[in-house]
mmCIF file of C-alpha atoms in Angstrom:
data_model
loop_
_atom_site.group_PDB
_atom_site.id
_atom_site.type_symbol
_atom_site.label_atom_id
_atom_site.label_comp_id
_atom_site.label_asym_id
_atom_site.label_seq_id
_atom_site.Cartn_x
_atom_site.Cartn_y
_atom_site.Cartn_z
ATOM 1 C CA SER J 1 43.375 -45.914 169.383
ATOM 2 C CA VAL J 2 46.993 -47.045 169.156
ATOM 3 C CA GLY J 3 48.471 -48.342 165.909
ATOM 4 C CA ILE J 4 51.862 -49.806 165.034
ATOM 5 C CA GLN J 5 53.477 -49.528 161.600
ATOM 6 C CA SER J 6 56.754 -51.236 160.760
ATOM 7 C CA GLU J 7 59.076 -49.918 158.059
ATOM 8 C CA SER J 8 57.811 -52.575 155.642
ATOM 9 C CA MET J 9 54.103 -51.839 156.203
ATOM 10 C CA ASN J 10 52.086 -49.408 154.072
ATOM 11 C CA GLU J 11 49.793 -48.400 156.909
ATOM 12 C CA ALA J 12 49.490 -48.819 160.637
ATOM 13 C CA HIS J 13 47.550 -51.666 162.247
ATOM 14 C CA VAL J 14 45.456 -50.748 165.282
ATOM 15 C CA VAL J 15 46.410 -52.917 168.256
ATOM 16 C CA CYS J 16 44.392 -51.154 170.947
ATOM 17 C CA ARG J 17 41.149 -49.187 171.288
ATOM 18 C CA SER J 18 40.544 -47.955 174.789
ATOM 19 C CA ASN J 19 38.141 -45.480 176.358
ATOM 20 C CA PHE J 20 38.273 -42.810 179.033
ATOM 21 C CA ALA J 21 35.426 -44.651 180.700
ATOM 22 C CA ASN J 22 37.935 -47.390 181.579
ATOM 23 C CA LEU J 23 39.754 -45.144 184.062
ATOM 24 C CA TYR J 24 39.890 -46.578 187.573
ATOM 25 C CA TRP J 25 39.995 -43.078 189.079
ATOM 26 C CA ASN J 26 37.837 -40.358 187.562
ATOM 27 C CA ALA J 27 39.204 -36.915 186.646
ATOM 28 C CA ALA J 28 38.133 -35.270 189.911
ATOM 29 C CA GLN J 29 39.796 -38.017 191.970
ATOM 30 C CA GLN J 30 43.003 -37.687 189.936
ATOM 31 C CA LEU J 31 43.025 -33.946 190.585
ATOM 32 C CA VAL J 32 42.719 -34.567 194.339
ATOM 33 C CA HIS J 33 45.461 -37.193 194.171
ATOM 34 C CA HIS J 34 47.817 -34.693 192.487
ATOM 35 C CA SER J 35 47.069 -31.771 194.788
ATOM 36 C CA VAL J 36 46.521 -33.359 198.212
ATOM 37 C CA THR J 37 50.232 -33.391 199.030
ATOM 38 C CA GLY J 38 50.699 -29.736 198.059
ATOM 39 C CA CYS J 39 51.295 -30.038 194.305
ATOM 40 C CA VAL J 40 50.277 -26.701 192.804
ATOM 41 C CA MET J 41 47.434 -27.027 190.303
ATOM 42 C CA LYS J 42 46.115 -24.092 188.272
ATOM 43 C CA ALA J 43 43.261 -23.585 185.832
ATOM 44 C CA GLY J 44 44.465 -24.511 182.360
ATOM 45 C CA ASP J 45 46.966 -27.142 183.504
ATOM 46 C CA LEU J 46 46.978 -30.294 181.380
ATOM 47 C CA LEU J 47 46.762 -33.593 183.256
ATOM 48 C CA GLY J 48 47.912 -36.866 181.717
ATOM 49 C CA SER J 49 45.947 -39.910 182.801
ATOM 50 C CA GLY J 50 48.638 -42.430 181.924
ATOM 51 C CA THR J 51 47.805 -45.834 180.450
ATOM 52 C CA ILE J 52 44.092 -46.598 180.169
ATOM 53 C CA SER J 53 43.251 -50.284 179.808
ATOM 54 C CA GLY J 54 39.906 -52.010 179.546
ATOM 55 C CA THR J 55 38.928 -55.586 180.403
ATOM 56 C CA ARG J 56 39.192 -57.057 176.867
ATOM 57 C CA GLU J 57 42.527 -57.838 175.228
ATOM 58 C CA ASP J 58 41.924 -55.327 172.426
ATOM 59 C CA THR J 59 41.542 -52.572 175.049
ATOM 60 C CA PHE J 60 44.856 -53.183 176.814
ATOM 61 C CA GLY J 61 46.776 -49.906 176.760
ATOM 62 C CA SER J 62 50.402 -51.064 176.851
ATOM 63 C CA MET J 63 52.615 -53.523 174.976
ATOM 64 C CA LEU J 64 53.439 -55.173 178.277
ATOM 65 C CA GLU J 65 49.763 -56.082 178.675
ATOM 66 C CA LEU J 66 49.109 -56.809 174.989
ATOM 67 C CA SER J 67 51.967 -59.335 174.873
ATOM 68 C CA TRP J 68 51.283 -60.386 178.446
ATOM 69 C CA ARG J 69 54.866 -59.735 179.515
ATOM 70 C CA GLY J 70 56.254 -61.175 176.298
ATOM 71 C CA THR J 71 54.399 -64.492 176.453
ATOM 72 C CA LYS J 72 51.986 -63.704 173.576
ATOM 73 C CA LEU J 73 52.438 -62.449 170.039
ATOM 74 C CA VAL J 74 50.795 -59.178 169.004
ATOM 75 C CA HIS J 75 49.715 -59.445 165.372
ATOM 76 C CA LEU J 76 50.154 -56.416 163.100
ATOM 77 C CA SER J 77 47.524 -57.540 160.590
ATOM 78 C CA SER J 78 43.853 -58.401 160.736
ATOM 79 C CA ASP J 79 44.305 -61.884 159.284
ATOM 80 C CA GLY J 80 47.136 -62.808 161.617
ATOM 81 C CA LYS J 81 49.485 -63.570 158.698
ATOM 82 C CA GLY J 82 51.608 -60.431 158.870
ATOM 83 C CA GLU J 83 54.338 -59.294 161.214
ATOM 84 C CA THR J 84 54.155 -59.889 164.929
ATOM 85 C CA ARG J 85 55.604 -58.210 167.988
ATOM 86 C CA LYS J 86 56.184 -58.889 171.629
ATOM 87 C CA PHE J 87 57.947 -55.583 172.097
ATOM 88 C CA LEU J 88 58.528 -52.608 169.820
ATOM 89 C CA GLN J 89 61.449 -52.844 167.394
ATOM 90 C CA ASP J 90 63.720 -50.282 165.750
ATOM 91 C CA GLY J 91 61.906 -48.637 162.864
ATOM 92 C CA ASP J 92 58.423 -49.139 164.328
ATOM 93 C CA THR J 93 56.143 -46.094 164.299
ATOM 94 C CA VAL J 94 53.526 -45.810 167.046
ATOM 95 C CA ILE J 95 50.463 -43.720 166.177
ATOM 96 C CA MET J 96 47.998 -42.554 168.812
ATOM 97 C CA LYS J 97 44.657 -40.914 168.026
ATOM 98 C CA GLY J 98 41.861 -39.721 170.255
ATOM 99 C CA PHE J 99 38.520 -37.971 170.200
ATOM 100 C CA CYS J 100 35.673 -37.006 172.481
ATOM 101 C CA SER J 101 32.038 -37.425 171.447
ATOM 102 C CA LYS J 102 28.556 -37.529 172.867
ATOM 103 C CA PRO J 103 25.331 -38.455 171.061
ATOM 104 C CA GLY J 104 23.699 -35.302 169.745
ATOM 105 C CA HIS J 105 26.698 -33.116 170.607
ATOM 106 C CA GLY J 106 29.139 -33.785 167.789
ATOM 107 C CA ARG J 107 32.741 -34.846 168.069
ATOM 108 C CA VAL J 108 35.988 -33.135 169.070
ATOM 109 C CA GLY J 109 39.124 -34.672 167.592
ATOM 110 C CA PHE J 110 42.468 -34.434 169.393
ATOM 111 C CA GLY J 111 44.509 -35.088 166.283
ATOM 112 C CA GLU J 112 47.324 -37.567 165.942
ATOM 113 C CA CYS J 113 50.512 -38.183 167.912
ATOM 114 C CA ARG J 114 53.197 -40.359 166.343
ATOM 115 C CA GLY J 115 56.731 -41.387 167.167
ATOM 116 C CA LYS J 116 59.286 -43.666 165.530
ATOM 117 C CA VAL J 117 61.647 -45.966 167.402
ATOM 118 C CA LEU J 118 65.199 -45.225 166.216
ATOM 119 C CA PRO J 119 68.300 -47.375 166.795
ATOM 120 C CA ALA J 120 70.361 -46.438 169.836
ATOM 121 C CA GLY J 121 72.836 -43.667 169.032
ATOM 122 C CA SER J 122 70.832 -42.267 166.123
ATOM 123 C CA VAL J 123 71.263 -38.551 165.414
ATOM 124 C CA VAL J 124 67.873 -36.881 165.277
ATOM 125 C CA ASN J 125 67.480 -34.196 162.600
ATOM 126 C CA ALA J 126 65.569 -30.945 163.101
ATOM 127 C CA THR J 127 61.838 -31.418 163.492
ATOM 128 C CA SER J 128 59.509 -30.818 160.586
ATOM 129 C CA ALA J 129 58.103 -27.789 162.422
ATOM 130 C CA GLU J 130 61.553 -26.212 162.131
ATOM 131 C CA THR J 131 62.168 -27.046 158.495
ATOM 132 C CA TRP J 132 58.834 -26.905 156.658
ATOM 133 C CA THR J 133 59.300 -23.230 155.801
ATOM 134 C CA ASP J 134 62.530 -24.034 153.924
ATOM 135 C CA GLY J 135 64.734 -22.225 156.401
ATOM 136 C CA LEU J 136 62.479 -19.177 156.810
ATOM 137 C CA ASN J 137 61.949 -18.243 160.433
ATOM 138 C CA GLY J 138 58.924 -16.054 161.002
ATOM 139 C CA ASN J 139 60.550 -14.587 164.093
ATOM 140 C CA ASN J 140 63.114 -12.914 161.808
ATOM 141 C CA PHE J 141 60.357 -10.902 160.131
ATOM 142 C CA LYS J 142 59.675 -7.479 161.605
ATOM 143 C CA ASN J 143 57.955 -4.181 160.813
ATOM 144 C CA PHE J 144 54.771 -5.556 159.290
ATOM 145 C CA ASN J 145 52.796 -2.993 157.290
ATOM 146 C CA LEU J 146 49.364 -3.787 155.915
ATOM 147 C CA TYR J 147 48.220 -1.661 152.989
ATOM 148 C CA SER J 148 44.535 -1.590 153.630
ATOM 149 C CA LEU J 149 41.158 0.053 153.424
ATOM 150 C CA TRP J 150 39.026 -0.236 156.529
ATOM 151 C CA ARG J 151 36.014 -1.816 154.735
ATOM 152 C CA SER J 152 37.952 -3.937 152.216
ATOM 153 C CA SER J 153 36.817 -7.515 152.833
ATOM 154 C CA SER J 154 40.028 -8.998 151.383
ATOM 155 C CA THR J 155 42.097 -6.926 153.802
ATOM 156 C CA TRP J 156 39.707 -7.734 156.640
ATOM 157 C CA ARG J 157 40.559 -11.429 156.225
ATOM 158 C CA VAL J 158 44.262 -10.717 156.660
ATOM 159 C CA ARG J 159 43.635 -8.563 159.740
ATOM 160 C CA ILE J 160 41.841 -11.521 161.349
ATOM 161 C CA ALA J 161 44.818 -13.780 160.560
ATOM 162 C CA LEU J 162 47.289 -11.240 161.976
ATOM 163 C CA ALA J 163 45.197 -11.037 165.146
ATOM 164 C CA ALA J 164 45.098 -14.841 165.388
ATOM 165 C CA LYS J 165 48.884 -14.989 165.112
ATOM 166 C CA ASN J 166 49.249 -12.023 167.498
ATOM 167 C CA ILE J 167 51.522 -10.209 165.040
ATOM 168 C CA PRO J 168 51.820 -6.435 165.558
ATOM 169 C CA PHE J 169 51.409 -4.405 162.376
ATOM 170 C CA SER J 170 50.802 -0.892 161.115
ATOM 171 C CA ILE J 171 47.984 0.172 158.792
ATOM 172 C CA LYS J 172 48.878 2.037 155.617
ATOM 173 C CA SER J 173 45.563 3.333 154.331
ATOM 174 C CA VAL J 174 44.889 3.059 150.589
ATOM 175 C CA ASP J 175 41.575 4.599 149.538
ATOM 176 C CA ILE J 176 40.522 2.770 146.375
ATOM 177 C CA PHE J 177 37.489 5.062 146.027
ATOM 178 C CA LYS J 178 39.864 7.984 145.568
ATOM 179 C CA GLY J 179 42.102 6.021 143.204
ATOM 180 C CA ASP J 180 45.061 5.621 145.578
ATOM 181 C CA ASN J 181 45.553 2.081 144.262
ATOM 182 C CA LYS J 182 46.230 3.453 140.763
ATOM 183 C CA ASN J 183 49.159 5.591 141.862
ATOM 184 C CA GLU J 184 52.597 4.493 140.674
ATOM 185 C CA TRP J 185 53.991 4.064 144.184
ATOM 186 C CA PHE J 186 51.274 1.525 144.970
ATOM 187 C CA LEU J 187 51.491 -0.277 141.615
ATOM 188 C CA GLU J 188 55.170 -0.904 142.374
ATOM 189 C CA LYS J 189 54.024 -2.914 145.396
ATOM 190 C CA ASN J 190 51.137 -4.630 143.602
ATOM 191 C CA ALA J 191 51.012 -4.376 139.831
ATOM 192 C CA ILE J 192 47.332 -5.335 139.686
ATOM 193 C CA GLY J 193 46.418 -2.459 141.981
ATOM 194 C CA GLN J 194 44.446 -4.467 144.506
ATOM 195 C CA LEU J 195 44.315 -4.766 148.274
ATOM 196 C CA PRO J 196 45.716 -6.182 150.463
ATOM 197 C CA VAL J 197 49.486 -5.838 150.405
ATOM 198 C CA LEU J 198 51.571 -7.089 153.332
ATOM 199 C CA GLU J 199 55.038 -5.600 153.663
ATOM 200 C CA PHE J 200 57.684 -6.734 156.144
ATOM 201 C CA THR J 201 61.438 -6.695 156.764
ATOM 202 C CA ASP J 202 63.780 -9.662 157.179
ATOM 203 C CA SER J 203 65.865 -8.579 160.172
ATOM 204 C CA LYS J 204 68.715 -10.936 159.197
ATOM 205 C CA THR J 205 69.235 -9.496 155.711
ATOM 206 C CA GLY J 206 67.517 -6.130 155.923
ATOM 207 C CA SER J 207 65.479 -7.014 152.828
ATOM 208 C CA VAL J 208 61.941 -5.644 152.516
ATOM 209 C CA HIS J 209 59.386 -8.114 151.148
ATOM 210 C CA THR J 210 55.853 -7.610 149.872
ATOM 211 C CA LEU J 211 53.091 -10.169 149.509
ATOM 212 C CA THR J 212 49.713 -9.792 147.799
ATOM 213 C CA GLN J 213 46.485 -11.845 147.669
ATOM 214 C CA SER J 214 44.784 -12.742 150.940
ATOM 215 C CA VAL J 215 44.989 -16.537 150.574
ATOM 216 C CA ALA J 216 48.732 -16.399 149.896
ATOM 217 C CA ILE J 217 49.321 -13.978 152.772
ATOM 218 C CA ILE J 218 47.394 -16.083 155.286
ATOM 219 C CA GLU J 219 49.152 -19.269 154.125
ATOM 220 C CA PHE J 220 52.493 -17.481 154.580
ATOM 221 C CA LEU J 221 51.625 -16.334 158.093
ATOM 222 C CA ASP J 222 50.455 -19.800 159.075
ATOM 223 C CA ARG J 223 53.636 -21.462 157.821
ATOM 224 C CA CYS J 224 56.085 -18.928 159.194
ATOM 225 C CA PHE J 225 54.515 -18.821 162.646
ATOM 226 C CA PRO J 226 53.583 -22.498 163.214
ATOM 227 C CA GLU J 227 54.074 -22.230 166.972
ATOM 228 C CA ARG J 228 51.045 -19.934 167.198
ATOM 229 C CA LYS J 229 47.414 -20.909 166.652
ATOM 230 C CA SER J 230 47.135 -22.743 163.324
ATOM 231 C CA LEU J 231 44.538 -21.288 160.964
ATOM 232 C CA PHE J 232 44.353 -24.421 158.813
ATOM 233 C CA PRO J 233 43.125 -27.847 160.013
ATOM 234 C CA ILE J 234 45.869 -30.420 160.548
ATOM 235 C CA ASP J 235 43.865 -33.336 159.158
ATOM 236 C CA PRO J 236 44.494 -33.484 155.363
ATOM 237 C CA SER J 237 40.847 -34.051 154.420
ATOM 238 C CA ASP J 238 39.689 -31.219 156.686
ATOM 239 C CA ARG J 239 42.405 -28.963 155.273
ATOM 240 C CA ILE J 240 41.175 -29.578 151.716
ATOM 241 C CA SER J 241 37.594 -28.954 152.843
ATOM 242 C CA ALA J 242 38.696 -25.667 154.403
ATOM 243 C CA ILE J 243 40.369 -24.544 151.181
ATOM 244 C CA GLU J 244 37.253 -25.532 149.225
ATOM 245 C CA MET J 245 35.083 -23.359 151.465
ATOM 246 C CA VAL J 246 37.568 -20.497 151.322
ATOM 247 C CA GLU J 247 37.624 -20.544 147.532
ATOM 248 C CA ILE J 248 33.835 -20.371 147.285
ATOM 249 C CA ILE J 249 34.189 -16.923 148.843
ATOM 250 C CA ASN J 250 37.587 -15.932 147.460
ATOM 251 C CA SER J 251 37.129 -17.010 143.837
ATOM 252 C CA GLY J 252 33.422 -17.646 143.355
ATOM 253 C CA THR J 253 31.728 -14.812 145.206
ATOM 254 C CA GLN J 254 33.714 -11.763 146.299
ATOM 255 C CA PRO J 255 35.357 -10.956 142.917
ATOM 256 C CA LEU J 256 31.905 -10.682 141.296
ATOM 257 C CA GLN J 257 30.745 -7.976 143.709
ATOM 258 C CA ASN J 258 33.866 -5.982 144.505
ATOM 259 C CA HIS J 259 34.211 -2.298 143.729
ATOM 260 C CA GLY J 260 36.367 -2.707 140.622
ATOM 261 C CA THR J 261 34.065 -5.259 138.979
ATOM 262 C CA LEU J 262 30.904 -3.255 139.585
ATOM 263 C CA GLN J 263 32.537 -0.036 138.406
ATOM 264 C CA HIS J 264 33.701 -1.718 135.189
ATOM 265 C CA LEU J 265 30.270 -3.268 134.632
ATOM 266 C CA GLU J 266 28.633 0.143 134.878
ATOM 267 C CA GLU J 267 31.127 1.622 132.408
ATOM 268 C CA ILE J 268 30.861 -1.006 129.654
ATOM 269 C CA THR J 269 27.058 -1.210 129.809
ATOM 270 C CA ASN J 270 26.408 2.525 130.197
ATOM 271 C CA ASP J 271 24.816 1.658 133.515
ATOM 272 C CA GLU J 272 22.047 -0.272 131.748
ATOM 273 C CA VAL J 273 22.698 -3.489 133.676
ATOM 274 C CA GLY J 274 21.091 -3.761 137.099
ATOM 275 C CA VAL J 275 24.377 -3.788 138.983
ATOM 276 C CA GLN J 276 22.805 -4.247 142.409
ATOM 277 C CA GLN J 277 20.691 -7.147 141.144
ATOM 278 C CA PHE J 278 23.744 -8.729 139.506
ATOM 279 C CA CYS J 279 25.700 -8.301 142.716
ATOM 280 C CA GLN J 280 22.999 -9.812 144.920
ATOM 281 C CA GLY J 281 22.685 -12.797 142.597
ATOM 282 C CA ALA J 282 26.405 -13.523 142.799
ATOM 283 C CA ILE J 283 26.449 -13.244 146.584
ATOM 284 C CA ARG J 284 23.355 -15.400 147.070
ATOM 285 C CA LYS J 285 24.732 -18.100 144.794
ATOM 286 C CA GLY J 286 28.027 -18.195 146.679
ATOM 287 C CA LEU J 287 26.521 -18.159 150.158
ATOM 288 C CA HIS J 288 23.973 -20.862 149.309
ATOM 289 C CA ALA J 289 26.834 -23.095 148.119
ATOM 290 C CA PHE J 290 28.822 -22.260 151.240
ATOM 291 C CA GLN J 291 25.881 -22.995 153.545
ATOM 292 C CA ARG J 292 25.379 -26.389 151.886
ATOM 293 C CA LEU J 293 28.956 -27.333 152.806
ATOM 294 C CA VAL J 294 28.345 -26.179 156.379
ATOM 295 C CA ASP J 295 25.184 -28.316 156.531
ATOM 296 C CA LYS J 296 27.076 -31.282 155.087
ATOM 297 C CA ARG J 297 29.682 -31.087 157.841
ATOM 298 C CA ILE J 298 26.929 -30.936 160.465
ATOM 299 C CA THR J 299 25.482 -34.211 159.151
ATOM 300 C CA LEU J 300 28.963 -35.705 159.587
ATOM 301 C CA GLY J 301 28.944 -34.752 163.268
ATOM 302 C CA HIS J 302 30.808 -31.427 163.149
ATOM 303 C CA THR J 303 28.348 -29.451 165.260
ATOM 304 C CA GLY J 304 30.573 -26.792 166.819
ATOM 305 C CA PRO J 305 29.633 -23.107 166.516
ATOM 306 C CA TYR J 306 32.158 -22.132 163.814
ATOM 307 C CA ALA J 307 32.118 -22.518 160.036
ATOM 308 C CA MET J 308 33.722 -25.969 159.874
ATOM 309 C CA GLY J 309 31.774 -27.238 162.866
ATOM 310 C CA GLY J 310 34.742 -26.916 165.198
ATOM 311 C CA PHE J 311 35.053 -25.241 168.571
ATOM 312 C CA SER J 312 37.514 -22.565 167.533
ATOM 313 C CA PRO J 313 37.557 -20.384 164.404
ATOM 314 C CA ASN J 314 39.938 -20.995 161.530
ATOM 315 C CA VAL J 315 40.737 -19.701 158.046
ATOM 316 C CA VAL J 316 37.199 -20.412 156.788
ATOM 317 C CA ASP J 317 35.705 -18.009 159.328
ATOM 318 C CA CYS J 318 38.300 -15.399 158.253
ATOM 319 C CA PHE J 319 36.694 -15.415 154.797
ATOM 320 C CA LEU J 320 33.047 -15.901 155.733
ATOM 321 C CA ILE J 321 32.588 -13.015 158.170
ATOM 322 C CA PRO J 322 33.723 -10.211 155.796
ATOM 323 C CA GLN J 323 31.565 -11.696 153.027
ATOM 324 C CA LEU J 324 28.479 -11.568 155.224
ATOM 325 C CA ALA J 325 29.173 -7.876 155.767
ATOM 326 C CA ASN J 326 29.353 -7.480 151.979
ATOM 327 C CA ALA J 327 26.006 -9.225 151.658
ATOM 328 C CA ARG J 328 24.347 -6.803 154.073
ATOM 329 C CA ARG J 329 25.920 -3.810 152.358
ATOM 330 C CA HIS J 330 24.284 -4.955 149.119
ATOM 331 C CA GLY J 331 20.845 -5.318 150.675
ATOM 332 C CA ILE J 332 20.678 -9.022 151.571
ATOM 333 C CA ASN J 333 18.964 -10.037 154.807
ATOM 334 C CA VAL J 334 21.535 -12.512 156.113
ATOM 335 C CA GLU J 335 19.550 -13.551 159.201
ATOM 336 C CA GLN J 336 16.492 -14.402 157.117
ATOM 337 C CA GLU J 337 18.145 -16.010 154.081
ATOM 338 C CA PHE J 338 21.186 -17.621 155.697
ATOM 339 C CA PRO J 339 20.353 -18.317 159.357
ATOM 340 C CA ARG J 340 23.089 -20.940 159.745
ATOM 341 C CA LEU J 341 25.744 -18.500 158.576
ATOM 342 C CA ALA J 342 24.292 -15.744 160.768
ATOM 343 C CA SER J 343 24.681 -18.077 163.759
ATOM 344 C CA ILE J 344 28.362 -18.619 162.891
ATOM 345 C CA GLU J 345 28.792 -14.858 162.613
ATOM 346 C CA LYS J 346 27.315 -14.403 166.078
ATOM 347 C CA SER J 347 29.829 -16.884 167.497
ATOM 348 C CA CYS J 348 32.686 -14.976 165.878
ATOM 349 C CA SER J 349 31.458 -11.503 166.824
ATOM 350 C CA GLY J 350 32.728 -11.659 170.397
ATOM 351 C CA HIS J 351 35.937 -13.519 169.609
ATOM 352 C CA GLU J 352 39.126 -11.526 170.170
ATOM 353 C CA TRP J 353 40.438 -11.989 166.601
ATOM 354 C CA PHE J 354 37.277 -10.612 165.048
ATOM 355 C CA VAL J 355 36.880 -7.764 167.522
ATOM 356 C CA LYS J 356 40.416 -6.518 166.758
ATOM 357 C CA ALA J 357 39.978 -6.913 163.004
ATOM 358 C CA HIS J 358 36.532 -5.315 162.686
ATOM 359 C CA PRO J 359 36.426 -2.477 160.114
ATOM 360 C CA LEU J 360 35.128 0.052 162.634
ATOM 361 C CA ALA J 361 38.101 -0.674 164.911
ATOM 362 C CA GLN J 362 40.548 0.440 162.201
ATOM 363 C CA PRO J 363 42.330 3.801 162.334
ATOM 364 C CA ASP J 364 41.155 4.774 158.836
ATOM 365 C CA ALA J 365 37.466 4.076 159.537
ATOM 366 C CA PRO J 366 35.587 7.386 159.012
ATOM 367 C CA PRO J 367 33.801 8.885 162.045
ATOM 368 C CA GLU J 368 30.442 8.872 160.227
ATOM 369 C CA ALA J 369 30.667 5.087 159.760
ATOM 370 C CA LYS J 370 31.338 4.596 163.474
ATOM 371 C CA ALA J 371 28.488 6.962 164.346
ATOM 372 C CA THR J 372 25.923 4.971 162.354
ATOM 373 C CA HIS J 373 27.011 1.560 163.632
#
């Protein structure tokens, strides 16, 4: 669809809805047309179809057709009482959206493309992609160190994000089972004594920075390296849904079954509480809630193989996969109790991000763990 929004309008009015089916030449014919004279075409090249117009007036794909060369008014309201156009004016914003769908196969959205018509001679400021990190340029950050334990699920999430952003980093092993996280040198980096900690240097100032908490670290990486694969959905409603799913794991599940919580529970109850039973209950409750949100998105047409029903993994998968490993470690049969989530895990298992980030691929993974895998 194509919408137009003037500076005095609160929202855009759709003036055109076209369809790929309206193409005169199909995709294969367009490819031949491009290449027959020797134009080099390679796998992965993106072809633009140009204007696609249908036979009805509301499917015309250009202002020249919509206004019929300036002889008709194009109304920017449904009731015909609002603004009109024959051609675009200064201050108008044009918004294009597109998607691909097929009955029974879900829907792939292509996001939104928008541009504003500025008066001739206007000075264009830096793009939002250059300014949304408040002057911080991720490319200035070097020497990333991740304080980690190979099987720590919170650290595992960050490793997936680092792999997605293709950021080189070094592992600094912190064995929480030996109490390394209680040493003063580590508490200076993270006063709460938890993993992960991400440390890096600003090459412009020489300052060394540390970040803690996996959600904050992943948000930082996504904002400072926006030119690389985004881990968060662009659509605002999808972004909020992603954060909701992340927090089911991050706040509602993992903290109730981590090493520190279980150790403390054993101490204050003299080991009289069934810690394993308590742990399994917390994990089951969280994963059932998570699976319900996955099922809900499927009913809305998001039928892709990953956690949010898309066709590439994102931040939600970064949190789900380590939690499923936690579930197995505590005796839960994921395939039997959570088949939908097990299917998502299978899709992720061969993906490059998850292969690189897997606990057994880490330098501090003990040989006996690798031997039993």
